[in-house]
Each structure stands twice: as structure tokens, then as C-alpha cells.
mmCIF file of C-alpha atoms in Angstrom:
data_model
loop_
_atom_site.group_PDB
_atom_site.id
_atom_site.type_symbol
_atom_site.label_atom_id
_atom_site.label_comp_id
_atom_site.label_asym_id
_atom_site.label_seq_id
_atom_site.Cartn_x
_atom_site.Cartn_y
_atom_site.Cartn_z
ATOM 1 C CA UNK A 77 -4.689 -39.983 -34.001
ATOM 2 C CA UNK A 78 -4.104 -39.716 -29.699
ATOM 3 C CA UNK A 79 -8.017 -39.919 -27.994
ATOM 4 C CA UNK A 80 -6.921 -36.458 -26.175
ATOM 5 C CA UNK A 81 -5.633 -33.074 -27.135
ATOM 6 C CA UNK A 82 -4.359 -30.553 -24.572
ATOM 7 C CA UNK A 83 -6.045 -27.371 -24.272
ATOM 8 C CA UNK A 84 -2.977 -25.065 -26.639
ATOM 9 C CA UNK A 85 -3.267 -27.896 -28.943
ATOM 10 C CA UNK A 86 -7.595 -26.712 -28.751
ATOM 11 C CA UNK A 87 -6.601 -23.204 -29.896
ATOM 12 C CA UNK A 88 -4.308 -23.325 -32.215
ATOM 13 C CA UNK A 89 -6.854 -25.745 -33.795
ATOM 14 C CA UNK A 90 -9.590 -23.247 -34.061
ATOM 15 C CA UNK A 91 -8.143 -21.225 -35.469
ATOM 16 C CA UNK A 92 -7.124 -23.430 -38.344
ATOM 17 C CA UNK A 93 -9.016 -23.849 -41.633
ATOM 18 C CA UNK A 94 -10.195 -27.536 -41.064
ATOM 19 C CA UNK A 95 -11.124 -26.811 -36.914
ATOM 20 C CA UNK A 96 -13.020 -28.862 -35.092
ATOM 21 C CA UNK A 97 -16.059 -29.970 -34.379
ATOM 22 C CA UNK A 98 -16.432 -28.827 -30.988
ATOM 23 C CA UNK A 99 -19.471 -30.139 -28.367
ATOM 24 C CA UNK A 100 -19.725 -29.357 -24.238
ATOM 25 C CA UNK A 101 -21.344 -32.328 -22.063
ATOM 26 C CA UNK A 102 -20.671 -30.394 -18.824
ATOM 27 C CA UNK A 103 -22.599 -32.965 -16.198
ATOM 28 C CA UNK A 104 -22.243 -34.704 -13.164
ATOM 29 C CA UNK A 105 -23.630 -37.191 -10.905
ATOM 30 C CA UNK A 106 -26.957 -36.177 -9.856
ATOM 31 C CA UNK A 107 -27.277 -38.462 -6.520
ATOM 32 C CA UNK A 108 -26.944 -35.907 -3.651
ATOM 33 C CA UNK A 109 -30.801 -35.199 -5.345
ATOM 34 C CA UNK A 110 -31.550 -37.117 -2.671
ATOM 35 C CA UNK A 111 -30.380 -35.580 0.087
ATOM 36 C CA UNK A 112 -31.887 -32.176 -1.215
ATOM 37 C CA UNK A 113 -30.008 -30.501 -3.055
ATOM 38 C CA UNK A 114 -30.853 -29.466 -6.302
ATOM 39 C CA UNK A 115 -29.565 -31.249 -9.693
ATOM 40 C CA UNK A 116 -26.297 -29.750 -11.433
ATOM 41 C CA UNK A 117 -27.677 -28.341 -14.328
ATOM 42 C CA UNK A 118 -25.074 -28.249 -17.823
ATOM 43 C CA UNK A 119 -27.525 -26.416 -19.853
ATOM 44 C CA UNK A 120 -27.323 -23.351 -17.362
ATOM 45 C CA UNK A 121 -23.698 -23.779 -17.197
ATOM 46 C CA UNK A 122 -22.661 -24.470 -21.235
ATOM 47 C CA UNK A 123 -24.270 -20.474 -21.723
ATOM 48 C CA UNK A 124 -22.912 -18.423 -18.478
ATOM 49 C CA UNK A 125 -19.948 -19.331 -21.227
ATOM 50 C CA UNK A 126 -18.570 -22.146 -22.510
ATOM 51 C CA UNK A 127 -15.650 -22.389 -25.184
ATOM 52 C CA UNK A 128 -16.497 -20.430 -28.591
ATOM 53 C CA UNK A 129 -18.272 -22.343 -30.676
ATOM 54 C CA UNK A 130 -18.886 -25.857 -28.783
ATOM 55 C CA UNK A 131 -22.655 -26.806 -29.062
ATOM 56 C CA UNK A 132 -24.281 -28.180 -25.492
ATOM 57 C CA UNK A 133 -24.689 -31.708 -25.341
ATOM 58 C CA UNK A 134 -27.326 -32.755 -22.742
ATOM 59 C CA UNK A 135 -25.746 -36.522 -21.262
ATOM 60 C CA UNK A 136 -29.551 -37.556 -20.137
ATOM 61 C CA UNK A 137 -31.512 -36.799 -22.404
ATOM 62 C CA UNK A 138 -29.173 -37.078 -26.087
ATOM 63 C CA UNK A 139 -26.335 -39.851 -24.910
ATOM 64 C CA UNK A 140 -28.757 -41.943 -23.320
ATOM 65 C CA UNK A 141 -31.986 -43.509 -23.379
ATOM 66 C CA UNK A 142 -34.356 -43.292 -19.481
ATOM 67 C CA UNK A 143 -33.239 -45.589 -17.604
ATOM 68 C CA UNK A 144 -34.147 -48.905 -16.728
ATOM 69 C CA UNK A 145 -34.274 -52.755 -16.617
ATOM 70 C CA UNK A 146 -30.765 -52.108 -18.952
ATOM 71 C CA UNK A 147 -29.240 -49.889 -16.700
ATOM 72 C CA UNK A 148 -29.333 -45.285 -15.089
ATOM 73 C CA UNK A 149 -27.424 -44.639 -19.708
ATOM 74 C CA UNK A 150 -28.856 -47.617 -21.393
ATOM 75 C CA UNK A 151 -27.212 -46.452 -24.233
ATOM 76 C CA UNK A 152 -29.037 -43.834 -26.252
ATOM 77 C CA UNK A 153 -31.553 -44.765 -29.876
ATOM 78 C CA UNK A 154 -29.057 -44.093 -31.904
ATOM 79 C CA UNK A 155 -31.424 -42.194 -34.673
ATOM 80 C CA UNK A 156 -31.840 -39.712 -31.297
ATOM 81 C CA UNK A 157 -28.196 -40.172 -31.844
ATOM 82 C CA UNK A 158 -27.564 -39.090 -34.672
ATOM 83 C CA UNK A 159 -30.062 -36.721 -34.845
ATOM 84 C CA UNK A 160 -27.782 -34.961 -31.647
ATOM 85 C CA UNK A 161 -25.561 -34.643 -34.092
ATOM 86 C CA UNK A 162 -26.291 -34.411 -37.254
ATOM 87 C CA UNK A 163 -27.421 -30.474 -35.767
ATOM 88 C CA UNK A 164 -24.609 -29.960 -33.802
ATOM 89 C CA UNK A 165 -22.492 -29.584 -36.528
ATOM 90 C CA UNK A 166 -21.123 -33.705 -36.680
ATOM 91 C CA UNK A 167 -19.616 -35.088 -40.452
ATOM 92 C CA UNK A 168 -17.870 -37.912 -41.015
ATOM 93 C CA UNK A 169 -14.776 -35.832 -42.911
ATOM 94 C CA UNK A 170 -14.809 -33.485 -39.798
ATOM 95 C CA UNK A 171 -12.615 -33.687 -36.442
ATOM 96 C CA UNK A 172 -14.674 -33.256 -33.112
ATOM 97 C CA UNK A 173 -13.204 -32.823 -29.708
ATOM 98 C CA UNK A 174 -14.987 -33.196 -26.442
ATOM 99 C CA UNK A 175 -15.232 -31.043 -23.209
ATOM 100 C CA UNK A 176 -17.100 -31.350 -19.887
ATOM 101 C CA UNK A 177 -17.212 -29.236 -16.381
ATOM 102 C CA UNK A 178 -13.283 -31.082 -15.981
ATOM 103 C CA UNK A 179 -14.429 -35.119 -14.340
ATOM 104 C CA UNK A 180 -13.926 -35.700 -17.964
ATOM 105 C CA UNK A 181 -17.474 -38.650 -17.325
ATOM 106 C CA UNK A 182 -19.996 -36.864 -19.957
ATOM 107 C CA UNK A 183 -16.699 -35.905 -22.143
ATOM 108 C CA UNK A 184 -15.661 -39.484 -22.498
ATOM 109 C CA UNK A 185 -18.935 -40.592 -22.509
ATOM 110 C CA UNK A 186 -19.847 -38.866 -25.427
ATOM 111 C CA UNK A 187 -16.712 -39.833 -27.702
ATOM 112 C CA UNK A 188 -17.204 -43.299 -26.818
ATOM 113 C CA UNK A 189 -20.900 -43.326 -28.307
ATOM 114 C CA UNK A 190 -19.144 -41.442 -30.865
ATOM 115 C CA UNK A 191 -16.477 -44.348 -31.716
ATOM 116 C CA UNK A 192 -18.378 -47.113 -31.431
ATOM 117 C CA UNK A 193 -20.365 -44.900 -33.765
ATOM 118 C CA UNK A 194 -18.147 -44.942 -36.835
ATOM 119 C CA UNK A 195 -16.318 -40.888 -36.629
ATOM 120 C CA UNK A 196 -12.499 -41.662 -36.985
ATOM 121 C CA UNK A 197 -11.857 -38.248 -35.515
ATOM 122 C CA UNK A 198 -12.625 -37.656 -32.003
ATOM 123 C CA UNK A 199 -10.863 -36.041 -28.958
ATOM 124 C CA UNK A 200 -11.615 -35.036 -25.165
ATOM 125 C CA UNK A 201 -10.445 -31.332 -24.230
ATOM 126 C CA UNK A 202 -7.675 -33.772 -21.549
ATOM 127 C CA UNK A 203 -8.492 -31.621 -18.303
ATOM 128 C CA UNK A 204 -11.741 -30.217 -19.533
ATOM 129 C CA UNK A 205 -13.235 -26.511 -19.453
ATOM 130 C CA UNK A 206 -10.772 -26.398 -15.962
ATOM 131 C CA UNK A 207 -7.495 -26.690 -18.289
ATOM 132 C CA UNK A 208 -9.144 -23.895 -20.600
ATOM 133 C CA UNK A 209 -6.903 -20.062 -20.472
ATOM 134 C CA UNK A 210 -9.115 -18.718 -23.291
ATOM 135 C CA UNK A 211 -12.196 -17.223 -23.612
ATOM 136 C CA UNK A 212 -15.600 -18.232 -23.096
ATOM 137 C CA UNK A 213 -18.778 -17.024 -23.925
ATOM 138 C CA UNK A 214 -22.437 -17.151 -23.661
ATOM 139 C CA UNK A 215 -23.395 -16.732 -27.110
ATOM 140 C CA UNK A 216 -24.711 -20.019 -29.069
ATOM 141 C CA UNK A 217 -24.215 -20.581 -31.850
ATOM 142 C CA UNK A 218 -25.665 -22.019 -34.972
ATOM 143 C CA UNK A 219 -23.775 -24.291 -36.836
ATOM 144 C CA UNK A 220 -24.719 -25.741 -40.381
ATOM 145 C CA UNK A 221 -26.196 -29.429 -40.248
ATOM 146 C CA UNK A 222 -23.796 -32.037 -39.993
ATOM 147 C CA UNK A 223 -23.612 -35.078 -42.645
ATOM 148 C CA UNK A 224 -22.884 -37.868 -39.385
ATOM 149 C CA UNK A 225 -24.042 -41.093 -39.776
ATOM 150 C CA UNK A 226 -24.085 -44.165 -36.810
ATOM 151 C CA UNK A 227 -23.302 -47.375 -37.160
ATOM 152 C CA UNK A 228 -22.347 -49.397 -34.493
ATOM 153 C CA UNK A 229 -19.959 -51.866 -33.641
ATOM 154 C CA UNK A 230 -16.300 -49.964 -34.343
ATOM 155 C CA UNK A 231 -15.419 -50.571 -30.349
ATOM 156 C CA UNK A 232 -16.180 -53.294 -28.235
ATOM 157 C CA UNK A 233 -20.139 -54.037 -26.413
ATOM 158 C CA UNK A 234 -20.672 -55.897 -23.435
ATOM 159 C CA UNK A 235 -23.853 -56.905 -22.153
ATOM 160 C CA UNK A 236 -24.310 -58.069 -19.330
ATOM 161 C CA UNK A 237 -23.921 -61.733 -21.013
ATOM 162 C CA UNK A 238 -20.588 -60.814 -21.678
ATOM 163 C CA UNK A 239 -19.315 -59.482 -19.602
ATOM 164 C CA UNK A 240 -19.560 -62.077 -17.566
ATOM 165 C CA UNK A 241 -17.597 -63.704 -19.696
ATOM 166 C CA UNK A 242 -15.004 -61.592 -20.345
ATOM 167 C CA UNK A 243 -13.998 -61.745 -16.307
ATOM 168 C CA UNK A 244 -13.208 -65.461 -16.603
ATOM 169 C CA UNK A 245 -11.490 -64.607 -20.080
ATOM 170 C CA UNK A 246 -10.025 -61.675 -19.761
ATOM 171 C CA UNK A 247 -9.396 -59.241 -17.161
ATOM 172 C CA UNK A 248 -12.731 -56.677 -17.142
ATOM 173 C CA UNK A 249 -12.053 -53.426 -15.055
ATOM 174 C CA UNK A 250 -14.735 -52.183 -12.326
ATOM 175 C CA UNK A 251 -13.667 -48.052 -13.082
ATOM 176 C CA UNK A 252 -16.875 -47.015 -9.825
ATOM 177 C CA UNK A 253 -14.385 -46.027 -6.635
ATOM 178 C CA UNK A 254 -13.186 -49.360 -3.970
ATOM 179 C CA UNK A 255 -15.792 -49.078 -1.125
ATOM 180 C CA UNK A 256 -18.588 -49.617 -3.698
ATOM 181 C CA UNK A 257 -15.902 -52.266 -5.093
ATOM 182 C CA UNK A 258 -15.863 -53.828 -1.934
ATOM 183 C CA UNK A 259 -19.978 -53.210 -1.189
ATOM 184 C CA UNK A 260 -18.984 -51.250 1.422
ATOM 185 C CA UNK A 261 -21.390 -48.244 0.494
ATOM 186 C CA UNK A 262 -23.670 -47.791 -2.039
ATOM 187 C CA UNK A 263 -25.365 -45.227 -2.582
ATOM 188 C CA UNK A 264 -27.764 -45.486 -5.974
ATOM 189 C CA UNK A 265 -28.359 -49.061 -6.583
ATOM 190 C CA UNK A 266 -30.107 -51.542 -4.828
ATOM 191 C CA UNK A 267 -26.591 -53.650 -3.349
ATOM 192 C CA UNK A 268 -23.439 -52.813 -3.352
ATOM 193 C CA UNK A 269 -20.099 -55.382 -4.653
ATOM 194 C CA UNK A 270 -18.432 -56.164 -8.391
ATOM 195 C CA UNK A 271 -19.235 -58.142 -10.847
ATOM 196 C CA UNK A 272 -17.090 -61.648 -9.839
ATOM 197 C CA UNK A 273 -14.106 -62.133 -11.400
ATOM 198 C CA UNK A 274 -13.603 -58.189 -11.563
ATOM 199 C CA UNK A 275 -10.697 -56.067 -10.550
ATOM 200 C CA UNK A 276 -10.913 -53.029 -8.787
ATOM 201 C CA UNK A 277 -9.533 -50.114 -10.443
ATOM 202 C CA UNK A 278 -10.804 -46.570 -9.366
ATOM 203 C CA UNK A 279 -10.903 -44.193 -12.994
ATOM 204 C CA UNK A 280 -10.502 -41.675 -10.918
ATOM 205 C CA UNK A 281 -6.519 -42.474 -10.316
ATOM 206 C CA UNK A 282 -5.438 -42.650 -13.816
ATOM 207 C CA UNK A 283 -5.913 -38.690 -13.165
ATOM 208 C CA UNK A 284 -3.213 -36.846 -11.243
ATOM 209 C CA UNK A 285 -3.950 -33.914 -8.889
ATOM 210 C CA UNK A 286 -5.020 -31.614 -12.003
ATOM 211 C CA UNK A 287 -7.658 -34.205 -12.951
ATOM 212 C CA UNK A 288 -5.191 -34.131 -16.629
ATOM 213 C CA UNK A 289 -4.653 -37.785 -17.710
ATOM 214 C CA UNK A 290 -1.007 -39.569 -16.606
ATOM 215 C CA UNK A 291 0.685 -40.242 -19.378
ATOM 216 C CA UNK A 292 0.454 -42.781 -21.551
ATOM 217 C CA UNK A 293 3.652 -44.832 -20.243
ATOM 218 C CA UNK A 294 2.146 -44.870 -16.747
ATOM 219 C CA UNK A 295 -0.897 -45.316 -17.323
ATOM 220 C CA UNK A 296 0.757 -49.053 -18.857
ATOM 221 C CA UNK A 297 2.211 -49.177 -15.735
ATOM 222 C CA UNK A 298 -1.002 -49.040 -14.090
ATOM 223 C CA UNK A 299 -2.844 -51.210 -15.895
ATOM 224 C CA UNK A 300 -0.071 -53.675 -16.254
ATOM 225 C CA UNK A 301 -0.006 -54.162 -12.014
ATOM 226 C CA UNK A 302 -3.797 -54.724 -12.323
ATOM 227 C CA UNK A 303 -3.492 -57.958 -14.975
ATOM 228 C CA UNK A 304 -3.411 -55.923 -18.721
ATOM 229 C CA UNK A 305 -0.972 -58.534 -20.388
ATOM 230 C CA UNK A 306 -1.791 -57.133 -23.376
ATOM 231 C CA UNK A 307 -2.629 -61.067 -24.269
ATOM 232 C CA UNK A 308 -5.711 -61.151 -23.018
ATOM 233 C CA UNK A 309 -9.276 -59.055 -23.634
ATOM 234 C CA UNK A 310 -10.545 -56.324 -21.637
ATOM 235 C CA UNK A 311 -13.557 -54.584 -21.071
ATOM 236 C CA UNK A 312 -14.132 -52.038 -18.481
ATOM 237 C CA UNK A 313 -17.446 -50.887 -16.432
ATOM 238 C CA UNK A 314 -18.641 -48.709 -13.707
ATOM 239 C CA UNK A 315 -22.489 -47.917 -12.228
ATOM 240 C CA UNK A 316 -23.698 -46.839 -14.749
ATOM 241 C CA UNK A 317 -21.465 -46.745 -18.646
ATOM 242 C CA UNK A 318 -20.257 -43.026 -17.092
ATOM 243 C CA UNK A 319 -17.330 -43.158 -15.406
ATOM 244 C CA UNK A 320 -16.130 -46.539 -17.452
ATOM 245 C CA UNK A 321 -15.925 -43.942 -20.809
ATOM 246 C CA UNK A 322 -13.475 -42.624 -18.690
ATOM 247 C CA UNK A 323 -11.328 -46.164 -18.137
ATOM 248 C CA UNK A 324 -12.248 -47.037 -21.808
ATOM 249 C CA UNK A 325 -10.549 -43.621 -22.792
ATOM 250 C CA UNK A 326 -7.203 -44.276 -20.094
ATOM 251 C CA UNK A 327 -6.559 -47.729 -22.500
ATOM 252 C CA UNK A 328 -6.964 -46.510 -25.039
ATOM 253 C CA UNK A 329 -4.201 -43.321 -24.096
ATOM 254 C CA UNK A 330 -2.126 -45.920 -23.466
ATOM 255 C CA UNK A 331 -2.881 -47.370 -26.175
ATOM 256 C CA UNK A 332 -4.539 -50.588 -25.676
ATOM 257 C CA UNK A 333 -8.962 -51.687 -26.754
ATOM 258 C CA UNK A 334 -12.019 -52.031 -23.808
ATOM 259 C CA UNK A 335 -14.979 -53.448 -24.345
ATOM 260 C CA UNK A 336 -17.265 -51.892 -23.135
ATOM 261 C CA UNK A 337 -20.536 -52.472 -20.846
ATOM 262 C CA UNK A 338 -22.401 -49.782 -20.688
ATOM 263 C CA UNK A 339 -25.851 -51.492 -18.643
ATOM 264 C CA UNK A 340 -22.692 -51.521 -15.735
ATOM 265 C CA UNK A 341 -23.187 -52.233 -12.197
ATOM 266 C CA UNK A 342 -27.103 -50.577 -12.879
ATOM 267 C CA UNK A 343 -28.376 -53.675 -14.980
ATOM 268 C CA UNK A 344 -26.603 -56.229 -13.421
ATOM 269 C CA UNK A 345 -27.553 -55.931 -9.511
ATOM 270 C CA UNK A 346 -31.119 -55.016 -10.668
ATOM 271 C CA UNK A 347 -31.247 -58.228 -11.887
ATOM 272 C CA UNK A 348 -31.715 -61.007 -8.374
ATOM 273 C CA UNK A 349 -29.909 -63.623 -10.326
ATOM 274 C CA UNK A 350 -26.862 -62.320 -10.916
ATOM 275 C CA UNK A 351 -24.479 -63.158 -8.886
ATOM 276 C CA UNK A 352 -23.119 -60.130 -6.313
ATOM 277 C CA UNK A 353 -18.827 -60.576 -4.690
ATOM 278 C CA UNK A 354 -18.212 -58.381 -2.137
ATOM 279 C CA UNK A 355 -15.067 -56.996 -0.302
ATOM 280 C CA UNK A 356 -12.228 -56.532 -1.813
ATOM 281 C CA UNK A 357 -11.021 -60.118 -3.511
ATOM 282 C CA UNK A 358 -11.824 -60.026 -7.934
ATOM 283 C CA UNK A 359 -13.473 -63.640 -7.335
#
């Protein structure tokens, strides 16, 4: 099973006898609110037009807990997450396809959570809604209740100590923009820089100009150049566990398993006792 699906493949599957459950997870980072810009409203975007049959899922409210000591997007309450997935029609024996507006970060967060909690068949629409060429709908479906029960642990999860250890024993990739990794700018968190030993690997470099993932062979070459040999364990973090999920998805496309540090820099940097490195070098 591949981790992504093309728009043409999705259109075909939606007409089949066993169409996938379709989740719309449109979301954008709203750091611009500090400058007076209105927050992005994914639910309003969904209401204005979505792939027919898709159910809206709120990243902040259903794919994360409230911001706090564990970061800006800590793991959701599992009971609430399971209830949200069942309301959306998710069942253990039915495939799921997730999409967002095209960036892929939010869709990847939903993909990672479903995989981590044991769903066996989840894919992300490559290129998101911008890749979809079919008609859109403004009708919100009312799917039958699903039966999915989250069982966490199907993929590896890191905490802060685990991320620090993996940076020494394996390869810890920092999915944020290079200037944030280097500590040149930090628009959101308390301090800029990176976890000691982490390697800069902006997730934006995993996709082409159209927002679709590079071919698997190209992704393998990219990660190999970053030190991913296939022998040492791999972990990923970002600002708050969203764009890092997109990097974990890119790694999955390349056939490379990776652990996710969900708390990411927003948790790490909030603790003054944690060491911080600035500049282009990992150490």
C-alpha cells in the first residue's frame, strides 16, 4: 500500500463498490494573526466547496489537544479523536483518503494520527484539493457512524528525551525552514535554533512546484544525502508536529520508516533547561 494517491486514482476509487472515506482537513498556520490578518477558516473553505462526500475535520480541535507545555499541537485526547473519526465514517476495514488545500501538512497530520492509532489503509491526496479536477460540492454529507477504535503504537512516537537520544544514535531531521533551524528568525516560539544534532531538512523540498511529492527514488536520494542510510533510526520534528508529519509522509513514500516528535520545537524551546544550537551546523 502506498501512502499517497493521485487525483485520478481517487476519482476512480470513489466510483467503486468500496469507496474510501474522504476527510477534508484544510488548515493553515495562523501566525499572521499577530499582524492583524484574519485567521484561516478551514470550515468556511470546506463549506464553499469540497470534494463530494468529504467530511470536514478540524486540525486544531480534533487532531490536537489545546496548546500548552507539550507544544502548540500536542496529541489529541484519544477518546475524542476516535469519536471524531467515527462521526466522519471511519471504520477499520474501509480505506481512508485525506486531503487539504494543497500544502499537504494538515492532511499528513491526519494520515499520521490514523496510522499511529492503527488504521491499516490511509492515503493522502497528492497535491491536495488543487490537484482535483472534478466537480466540487457544498453539501455536507451525513455518513453512517464508523467503528474505528484508536489503538496507539502502530508507528513510533518520540518525546523530548527520545528526540535528543535519537539525534545521537540515528538521524533527527528538522522539517522547518532553514532560517528557523539556524535561529536567524523565530516568528512563533520563545527562542530560535534547533535540537543538538538535528539535521536541517525543510519539508518544502520534498515536493515539486506543483506541490506534489517528488518521485520515490528522488526522495530516497535526498534523504540519503542528509545522512539517512537505512541502517540508523530516523526521527522528524518541526515547530509543532504538523509539517513534520508531512516529512514523515515523504519518508514513507521513499520507503523509510520514521518516528515523529509531536511536541517538536514548540515543546523543546519552551523548556529553558533544553539545550539549543544556532547556526547551520547540527552540533
